[in-house]
């Protein structure tokens, strides 16, 4: 089973995607539920820049959005993930990762997600 990109970088000026648009990449359900930087941005630099955008928006009275932009889940489904136990999230993530699940036994989740995204590029 080939993995697919399921998340869009939230940084408004991201141009790392195809055609210079916002990059699409893979992030897991565990990341979305725990608020990991991978759930919001394609790289740490864009995560930091996006957080600055959120803080600036909040300073101006707008509600900055910290919900991931997933192509495979609705906002309600993402919010539901935040109510799941750690065990449920890890089981779901292992299922999502399919053929990479064995690699997860040998490496960290972060390493596995990096490997998936390298293959997607």
Short mmCIF file of N, CA and C in Angstrom, two decimals:
data_model
loop_
_atom_site.label_atom_id
_atom_site.label_comp_id
_atom_site.label_asym_id
_atom_site.label_seq_id
_atom_site.Cartn_x
_atom_site.Cartn_y
_atom_site.Cartn_z
N UNK A 1 0.85 -1.19 0.00
CA UNK A 1 0.00 0.00 0.00
C UNK A 1 0.89 1.24 0.00
N UNK A 2 0.78 2.06 -0.99
CA UNK A 2 1.56 3.28 -1.08
C UNK A 2 0.93 4.37 -0.22
N UNK A 3 1.76 5.06 0.49
CA UNK A 3 1.28 6.15 1.34
C UNK A 3 0.96 7.35 0.46
N UNK A 4 0.04 8.16 0.93
CA UNK A 4 -0.36 9.36 0.21
C UNK A 4 -0.23 10.57 1.11
N UNK A 5 0.02 11.70 0.50
CA UNK A 5 0.03 12.96 1.24
C UNK A 5 -1.39 13.20 1.75
N UNK A 6 -1.51 13.63 3.00
CA UNK A 6 -2.83 13.85 3.59
C UNK A 6 -2.93 15.17 4.35
N UNK A 7 -1.89 15.98 4.28
CA UNK A 7 -1.85 17.22 5.05
C UNK A 7 -1.31 18.33 4.15
N UNK A 8 -1.82 19.53 4.34
CA UNK A 8 -1.36 20.69 3.58
C UNK A 8 -0.73 21.68 4.56
N UNK A 9 0.46 22.14 4.24
CA UNK A 9 1.17 23.09 5.10
C UNK A 9 0.29 24.31 5.35
N UNK A 10 0.17 24.70 6.60
CA UNK A 10 -0.70 25.82 6.96
C UNK A 10 -0.02 27.19 6.81
N UNK A 11 1.30 27.20 6.66
CA UNK A 11 2.00 28.47 6.50
C UNK A 11 1.55 29.13 5.20
N UNK A 12 1.02 30.33 5.30
CA UNK A 12 0.39 30.99 4.14
C UNK A 12 1.34 31.25 2.99
N UNK A 13 2.62 31.38 3.27
CA UNK A 13 3.58 31.68 2.21
C UNK A 13 4.37 30.46 1.77
N UNK A 14 3.93 29.27 2.17
CA UNK A 14 4.61 28.04 1.74
C UNK A 14 4.54 27.95 0.23
N UNK A 15 5.69 27.74 -0.38
CA UNK A 15 5.75 27.60 -1.83
C UNK A 15 6.54 26.35 -2.22
N UNK A 16 6.61 25.40 -1.30
CA UNK A 16 7.40 24.19 -1.51
C UNK A 16 6.63 23.08 -2.22
N UNK A 17 5.35 23.30 -2.46
CA UNK A 17 4.53 22.31 -3.13
C UNK A 17 4.64 22.39 -4.64
N UNK A 18 3.96 21.48 -5.29
CA UNK A 18 3.96 21.47 -6.76
C UNK A 18 3.41 22.78 -7.28
N UNK A 19 4.05 23.31 -8.29
CA UNK A 19 3.61 24.57 -8.88
C UNK A 19 3.82 25.77 -7.99
N UNK A 20 4.63 25.62 -6.94
CA UNK A 20 4.91 26.74 -6.05
C UNK A 20 3.84 27.00 -5.00
N UNK A 21 2.88 26.08 -4.86
CA UNK A 21 1.84 26.23 -3.85
C UNK A 21 2.24 25.62 -2.51
N UNK A 22 1.27 25.61 -1.60
CA UNK A 22 1.54 25.03 -0.29
C UNK A 22 1.80 23.52 -0.42
N UNK A 23 2.79 23.05 0.26
CA UNK A 23 3.21 21.66 0.13
C UNK A 23 2.22 20.70 0.77
N UNK A 24 1.99 19.57 0.09
CA UNK A 24 1.19 18.48 0.62
C UNK A 24 2.17 17.39 1.08
N UNK A 25 1.91 16.82 2.24
CA UNK A 25 2.80 15.83 2.83
C UNK A 25 1.99 14.90 3.72
N UNK A 26 2.65 13.89 4.27
CA UNK A 26 1.97 12.94 5.15
C UNK A 26 2.22 13.31 6.61
N UNK A 27 1.17 13.31 7.40
CA UNK A 27 1.29 13.37 8.85
C UNK A 27 0.30 12.37 9.42
N UNK A 28 0.64 11.80 10.56
CA UNK A 28 -0.18 10.73 11.13
C UNK A 28 -1.25 11.26 12.09
N UNK A 29 -2.16 10.39 12.44
CA UNK A 29 -3.23 10.74 13.37
C UNK A 29 -2.68 11.09 14.75
N UNK A 30 -1.63 10.40 15.15
CA UNK A 30 -1.02 10.69 16.45
C UNK A 30 -0.52 12.14 16.48
N UNK A 31 0.13 12.56 15.40
CA UNK A 31 0.62 13.94 15.30
C UNK A 31 -0.54 14.94 15.36
N UNK A 32 -1.61 14.64 14.65
CA UNK A 32 -2.77 15.55 14.62
C UNK A 32 -3.40 15.67 16.00
N UNK A 33 -3.47 14.57 16.71
CA UNK A 33 -4.12 14.57 18.03
C UNK A 33 -3.28 15.25 19.09
N UNK A 34 -1.96 15.15 18.96
CA UNK A 34 -1.09 15.69 20.00
C UNK A 34 -0.58 17.09 19.69
N UNK A 35 -0.91 17.62 18.52
CA UNK A 35 -0.47 18.97 18.17
C UNK A 35 0.98 19.04 17.76
N UNK A 36 1.54 17.93 17.32
CA UNK A 36 2.92 17.90 16.85
C UNK A 36 3.09 18.87 15.69
N UNK A 37 4.28 19.45 15.57
CA UNK A 37 4.53 20.44 14.51
C UNK A 37 4.22 19.87 13.13
N UNK A 38 4.39 18.56 12.95
CA UNK A 38 4.16 17.94 11.64
C UNK A 38 2.70 18.02 11.21
N UNK A 39 1.82 18.20 12.16
CA UNK A 39 0.41 18.25 11.81
C UNK A 39 0.03 19.61 11.19
N UNK A 40 0.91 20.59 11.33
CA UNK A 40 0.59 21.94 10.84
C UNK A 40 1.48 22.43 9.70
N UNK A 41 2.69 21.91 9.62
CA UNK A 41 3.61 22.46 8.63
C UNK A 41 4.52 21.38 8.05
N UNK A 42 4.98 21.65 6.83
CA UNK A 42 5.81 20.67 6.11
C UNK A 42 7.23 20.61 6.66
N UNK A 43 7.65 21.62 7.40
CA UNK A 43 9.00 21.63 7.99
C UNK A 43 8.96 22.50 9.24
N UNK A 44 9.98 22.37 10.07
CA UNK A 44 10.02 23.15 11.32
C UNK A 44 10.03 24.65 11.07
N UNK A 45 10.74 25.09 10.04
CA UNK A 45 10.80 26.51 9.73
C UNK A 45 9.40 27.05 9.43
N UNK A 46 8.63 26.34 8.63
CA UNK A 46 7.28 26.79 8.30
C UNK A 46 6.36 26.69 9.51
N UNK A 47 6.61 25.74 10.38
CA UNK A 47 5.83 25.66 11.63
C UNK A 47 6.05 26.92 12.45
N UNK A 48 7.31 27.31 12.62
CA UNK A 48 7.61 28.52 13.41
C UNK A 48 6.99 29.76 12.77
N UNK A 49 7.07 29.84 11.45
CA UNK A 49 6.49 30.99 10.74
C UNK A 49 4.96 30.98 10.85
N UNK A 50 4.36 29.81 10.79
CA UNK A 50 2.91 29.72 10.93
C UNK A 50 2.47 30.13 12.34
N UNK A 51 3.20 29.69 13.34
CA UNK A 51 2.86 30.08 14.72
C UNK A 51 2.95 31.59 14.88
N UNK A 52 3.92 32.21 14.24
CA UNK A 52 4.00 33.68 14.26
C UNK A 52 2.77 34.30 13.61
N UNK A 53 2.30 33.70 12.51
CA UNK A 53 1.08 34.19 11.86
C UNK A 53 -0.11 34.07 12.81
N UNK A 54 -0.21 32.96 13.50
CA UNK A 54 -1.32 32.74 14.44
C UNK A 54 -1.25 33.77 15.56
N UNK A 55 -0.08 33.97 16.13
CA UNK A 55 0.07 34.94 17.22
C UNK A 55 -0.26 36.36 16.77
N UNK A 56 0.16 36.71 15.55
CA UNK A 56 -0.15 38.05 15.00
C UNK A 56 -1.65 38.20 14.80
N UNK A 57 -2.29 37.16 14.31
CA UNK A 57 -3.74 37.20 14.10
C UNK A 57 -4.46 37.37 15.43
N UNK A 58 -4.02 36.64 16.43
CA UNK A 58 -4.64 36.75 17.76
C UNK A 58 -4.43 38.13 18.36
N UNK A 59 -3.26 38.71 18.12
CA UNK A 59 -2.98 40.05 18.62
C UNK A 59 -3.94 41.06 18.01
N UNK A 60 -4.35 40.80 16.78
CA UNK A 60 -5.28 41.68 16.07
C UNK A 60 -6.74 41.29 16.28
N UNK A 61 -6.98 40.37 17.21
CA UNK A 61 -8.35 40.01 17.55
C UNK A 61 -8.94 38.84 16.79
N UNK A 62 -8.19 38.27 15.86
CA UNK A 62 -8.69 37.11 15.11
C UNK A 62 -8.27 35.83 15.82
N UNK A 63 -9.03 34.80 15.61
CA UNK A 63 -8.70 33.51 16.22
C UNK A 63 -7.80 32.74 15.27
N UNK A 64 -6.54 32.62 15.62
CA UNK A 64 -5.61 31.84 14.80
C UNK A 64 -5.96 30.37 14.89
N UNK A 65 -5.96 29.67 13.78
CA UNK A 65 -6.40 28.28 13.71
C UNK A 65 -5.23 27.31 13.89
N UNK A 66 -5.32 26.44 14.88
CA UNK A 66 -4.29 25.45 15.12
C UNK A 66 -4.76 24.03 14.81
N UNK A 67 -5.78 23.93 14.00
CA UNK A 67 -6.28 22.63 13.58
C UNK A 67 -5.59 22.26 12.26
N UNK A 68 -5.04 21.05 12.17
CA UNK A 68 -4.38 20.65 10.93
C UNK A 68 -5.31 20.72 9.72
N UNK A 69 -4.73 20.95 8.57
CA UNK A 69 -5.49 20.93 7.32
C UNK A 69 -5.24 19.58 6.65
N UNK A 70 -6.10 18.63 6.98
CA UNK A 70 -5.96 17.26 6.46
C UNK A 70 -6.91 17.06 5.29
N UNK A 71 -6.48 16.32 4.31
CA UNK A 71 -7.31 16.02 3.15
C UNK A 71 -8.13 14.75 3.34
N UNK A 72 -7.80 13.99 4.38
CA UNK A 72 -8.48 12.72 4.61
C UNK A 72 -9.39 12.73 5.84
N UNK A 73 -9.42 13.83 6.58
CA UNK A 73 -10.25 13.94 7.77
C UNK A 73 -10.96 15.28 7.81
N UNK A 74 -12.15 15.29 8.36
CA UNK A 74 -12.87 16.54 8.57
C UNK A 74 -12.37 17.19 9.85
N UNK A 75 -12.74 18.43 10.06
CA UNK A 75 -12.38 19.11 11.30
C UNK A 75 -12.94 18.37 12.51
N UNK A 76 -14.14 17.88 12.39
CA UNK A 76 -14.75 17.13 13.50
C UNK A 76 -13.99 15.84 13.79
N UNK A 77 -13.54 15.17 12.75
CA UNK A 77 -12.76 13.94 12.94
C UNK A 77 -11.42 14.23 13.61
N UNK A 78 -10.82 15.34 13.25
CA UNK A 78 -9.55 15.73 13.89
C UNK A 78 -9.80 16.06 15.36
N UNK A 79 -10.87 16.78 15.64
CA UNK A 79 -11.20 17.09 17.04
C UNK A 79 -11.46 15.81 17.83
N UNK A 80 -12.11 14.83 17.21
CA UNK A 80 -12.35 13.55 17.88
C UNK A 80 -11.04 12.85 18.22
N UNK A 81 -10.05 12.93 17.34
CA UNK A 81 -8.75 12.31 17.62
C UNK A 81 -8.16 12.81 18.93
N UNK A 82 -8.41 14.07 19.23
CA UNK A 82 -7.86 14.67 20.45
C UNK A 82 -8.48 14.08 21.72
N UNK A 83 -9.58 13.34 21.57
CA UNK A 83 -10.22 12.71 22.73
C UNK A 83 -9.82 11.25 22.90
N UNK A 84 -9.07 10.71 21.95
CA UNK A 84 -8.67 9.30 21.99
C UNK A 84 -7.49 9.09 22.95
N UNK A 85 -7.41 7.90 23.48
CA UNK A 85 -6.28 7.57 24.35
C UNK A 85 -5.01 7.41 23.52
N UNK A 86 -3.89 7.48 24.19
CA UNK A 86 -2.60 7.31 23.52
C UNK A 86 -2.55 5.96 22.82
N UNK A 87 -3.05 4.93 23.48
CA UNK A 87 -3.05 3.58 22.91
C UNK A 87 -3.89 3.51 21.64
N UNK A 88 -5.06 4.15 21.68
CA UNK A 88 -5.93 4.18 20.48
C UNK A 88 -5.23 4.89 19.32
N UNK A 89 -4.59 6.00 19.64
CA UNK A 89 -3.91 6.78 18.60
C UNK A 89 -2.74 6.01 17.99
N UNK A 90 -1.98 5.34 18.84
CA UNK A 90 -0.85 4.57 18.32
C UNK A 90 -1.34 3.40 17.47
N UNK A 91 -2.42 2.74 17.88
CA UNK A 91 -2.98 1.63 17.10
C UNK A 91 -3.47 2.15 15.75
N UNK A 92 -4.15 3.27 15.75
CA UNK A 92 -4.66 3.86 14.50
C UNK A 92 -3.50 4.25 13.58
N UNK A 93 -2.47 4.83 14.18
CA UNK A 93 -1.31 5.26 13.40
C UNK A 93 -0.59 4.06 12.79
N UNK A 94 -0.43 3.00 13.56
CA UNK A 94 0.21 1.79 13.02
C UNK A 94 -0.60 1.23 11.85
N UNK A 95 -1.92 1.27 11.98
CA UNK A 95 -2.78 0.80 10.90
C UNK A 95 -2.62 1.70 9.66
N UNK A 96 -2.59 3.00 9.87
CA UNK A 96 -2.40 3.96 8.77
C UNK A 96 -1.08 3.70 8.05
N UNK A 97 -0.05 3.43 8.83
CA UNK A 97 1.29 3.28 8.26
C UNK A 97 1.46 1.99 7.48
N UNK A 98 0.56 1.04 7.67
CA UNK A 98 0.58 -0.19 6.88
C UNK A 98 1.94 -0.86 6.86
N UNK A 99 2.56 -0.88 5.69
CA UNK A 99 3.84 -1.57 5.52
C UNK A 99 4.97 -0.95 6.33
N UNK A 100 4.80 0.25 6.82
CA UNK A 100 5.82 0.91 7.63
C UNK A 100 5.70 0.54 9.12
N UNK A 101 4.64 -0.15 9.49
CA UNK A 101 4.39 -0.47 10.91
C UNK A 101 5.54 -1.26 11.52
N UNK A 102 6.14 -2.18 10.76
CA UNK A 102 7.28 -2.94 11.28
C UNK A 102 8.47 -2.03 11.53
N UNK A 103 8.68 -1.08 10.65
CA UNK A 103 9.76 -0.11 10.79
C UNK A 103 9.57 0.69 12.09
N UNK A 104 8.32 0.91 12.47
CA UNK A 104 8.01 1.65 13.69
C UNK A 104 8.50 0.91 14.93
N UNK A 105 8.57 -0.42 14.87
CA UNK A 105 9.10 -1.19 16.00
C UNK A 105 10.60 -1.00 16.16
N UNK A 106 11.26 -0.59 15.08
CA UNK A 106 12.71 -0.42 15.09
C UNK A 106 13.15 1.03 15.24
N UNK A 107 12.28 1.96 14.91
CA UNK A 107 12.62 3.39 14.88
C UNK A 107 11.55 4.21 15.58
N UNK A 108 11.83 5.48 15.71
CA UNK A 108 10.84 6.38 16.31
C UNK A 108 9.76 6.72 15.29
N UNK A 109 8.63 7.16 15.79
CA UNK A 109 7.55 7.59 14.91
C UNK A 109 8.03 8.73 14.01
N UNK A 110 8.81 9.62 14.55
CA UNK A 110 9.35 10.74 13.77
C UNK A 110 10.18 10.23 12.60
N UNK A 111 11.03 9.24 12.84
CA UNK A 111 11.86 8.68 11.76
C UNK A 111 11.01 8.04 10.67
N UNK A 112 9.96 7.35 11.08
CA UNK A 112 9.08 6.69 10.12
C UNK A 112 8.36 7.72 9.27
N UNK A 113 7.84 8.77 9.90
CA UNK A 113 7.13 9.82 9.15
C UNK A 113 8.10 10.50 8.17
N UNK A 114 9.34 10.74 8.60
CA UNK A 114 10.34 11.32 7.70
C UNK A 114 10.57 10.40 6.50
N UNK A 115 10.66 9.10 6.74
CA UNK A 115 10.88 8.14 5.65
C UNK A 115 9.71 8.16 4.67
N UNK A 116 8.51 8.20 5.19
CA UNK A 116 7.33 8.26 4.32
C UNK A 116 7.38 9.50 3.45
N UNK A 117 7.68 10.63 4.05
CA UNK A 117 7.69 11.89 3.29
C UNK A 117 8.83 11.96 2.29
N UNK A 118 9.97 11.34 2.61
CA UNK A 118 11.06 11.29 1.62
C UNK A 118 10.60 10.51 0.40
N UNK A 119 9.87 9.42 0.62
CA UNK A 119 9.38 8.62 -0.50
C UNK A 119 8.32 9.35 -1.31
N UNK A 120 7.55 10.21 -0.65
CA UNK A 120 6.51 10.96 -1.36
C UNK A 120 7.11 12.05 -2.25
N UNK A 121 8.29 12.51 -1.92
CA UNK A 121 8.92 13.57 -2.72
C UNK A 121 9.50 12.98 -3.93
#
